[in-house]
């Protein structure tokens, strides 16, 4: 008797910032077809209602909290896919931005497991939409830089160099280091530079703070804002309606003069 093994596949699925209405149609189709769902801790748990026939395994990863080891998640993906099942790895935000997708894709390639990727909305974009601003407003900046404050070697980015890029900074996983990163950014940027924190961006429990770089750390701590949150820094944040009440006379040219 010959045993035939059928290889399934893995879908790396972007769950977006939390609002299920922001899922793509492609994401909904993948969930409906899933046999196994590996659910990220930051994803809206109600997303499993779109995968009625799937076995759901929670594989949360949160900074400062007990997390499922990355190697174990990768073994689960390959194990179930090797049995011919469609595994959907649900990741918060966009799967390809700060979600260890590179490690998971490498593991799937080594195991010769077919995969596809479903893009979604990162929390940085959800935060901008919530504030009603463009991250790349051409009157204020020349682009946007997405950066994580939580580096693999436990070091930190070169904040002064990032501040000098002239881009809007969208900082992920920075709340535990907010006081230090603000101080480092102010080595290049003036204290009056517009800044914001959006916690649980795009979700039903979203919280927002719009202020200046010099006041950001103290006000975020006073408001008890924490992870998951996106920190936004740059002149483009001054377009937020809430900023008018804080610094109505702020002129973005002051920031450019300071950096020159």
Short mmCIF file of C-alpha atoms in Angstrom, two decimals, residues 6-11 74-87 104-116:
data_model
loop_
_atom_site.label_atom_id
_atom_site.label_comp_id
_atom_site.label_asym_id
_atom_site.label_seq_id
_atom_site.Cartn_x
_atom_site.Cartn_y
_atom_site.Cartn_z
CA UNK A 6 -0.80 16.05 -0.14
CA UNK A 7 0.76 19.42 0.55
CA UNK A 8 -1.61 22.17 1.53
CA UNK A 9 -0.70 25.83 1.67
CA UNK A 10 -0.26 28.74 4.04
CA UNK A 11 -1.83 32.16 3.66
CA UNK A 74 6.54 28.15 12.14
CA UNK A 75 6.42 24.46 13.03
CA UNK A 76 2.64 24.63 13.32
CA UNK A 77 2.34 26.22 9.89
CA UNK A 78 4.48 23.61 8.17
CA UNK A 79 2.99 20.69 10.12
CA UNK A 80 -0.62 21.40 9.19
CA UNK A 81 0.16 22.44 5.62
CA UNK A 82 2.13 19.22 5.15
CA UNK A 83 -1.07 17.34 5.98
CA UNK A 84 -2.81 18.97 3.02
CA UNK A 85 -4.59 21.66 5.01
CA UNK A 86 -5.06 25.34 4.21
CA UNK A 87 -3.45 27.24 7.06
CA UNK A 104 7.83 32.71 8.41
CA UNK A 105 8.25 32.94 4.65
CA UNK A 106 11.81 31.60 4.94
CA UNK A 107 10.57 28.63 6.96
CA UNK A 108 7.86 27.87 4.39
CA UNK A 109 10.35 28.07 1.54
CA UNK A 110 12.72 25.66 3.30
CA UNK A 111 9.86 23.20 3.76
CA UNK A 112 8.63 23.62 0.15
CA UNK A 113 5.21 24.73 1.40
CA UNK A 114 3.18 26.83 -1.07
CA UNK A 115 2.08 30.18 0.30
CA UNK A 116 0.33 33.38 -0.62
#
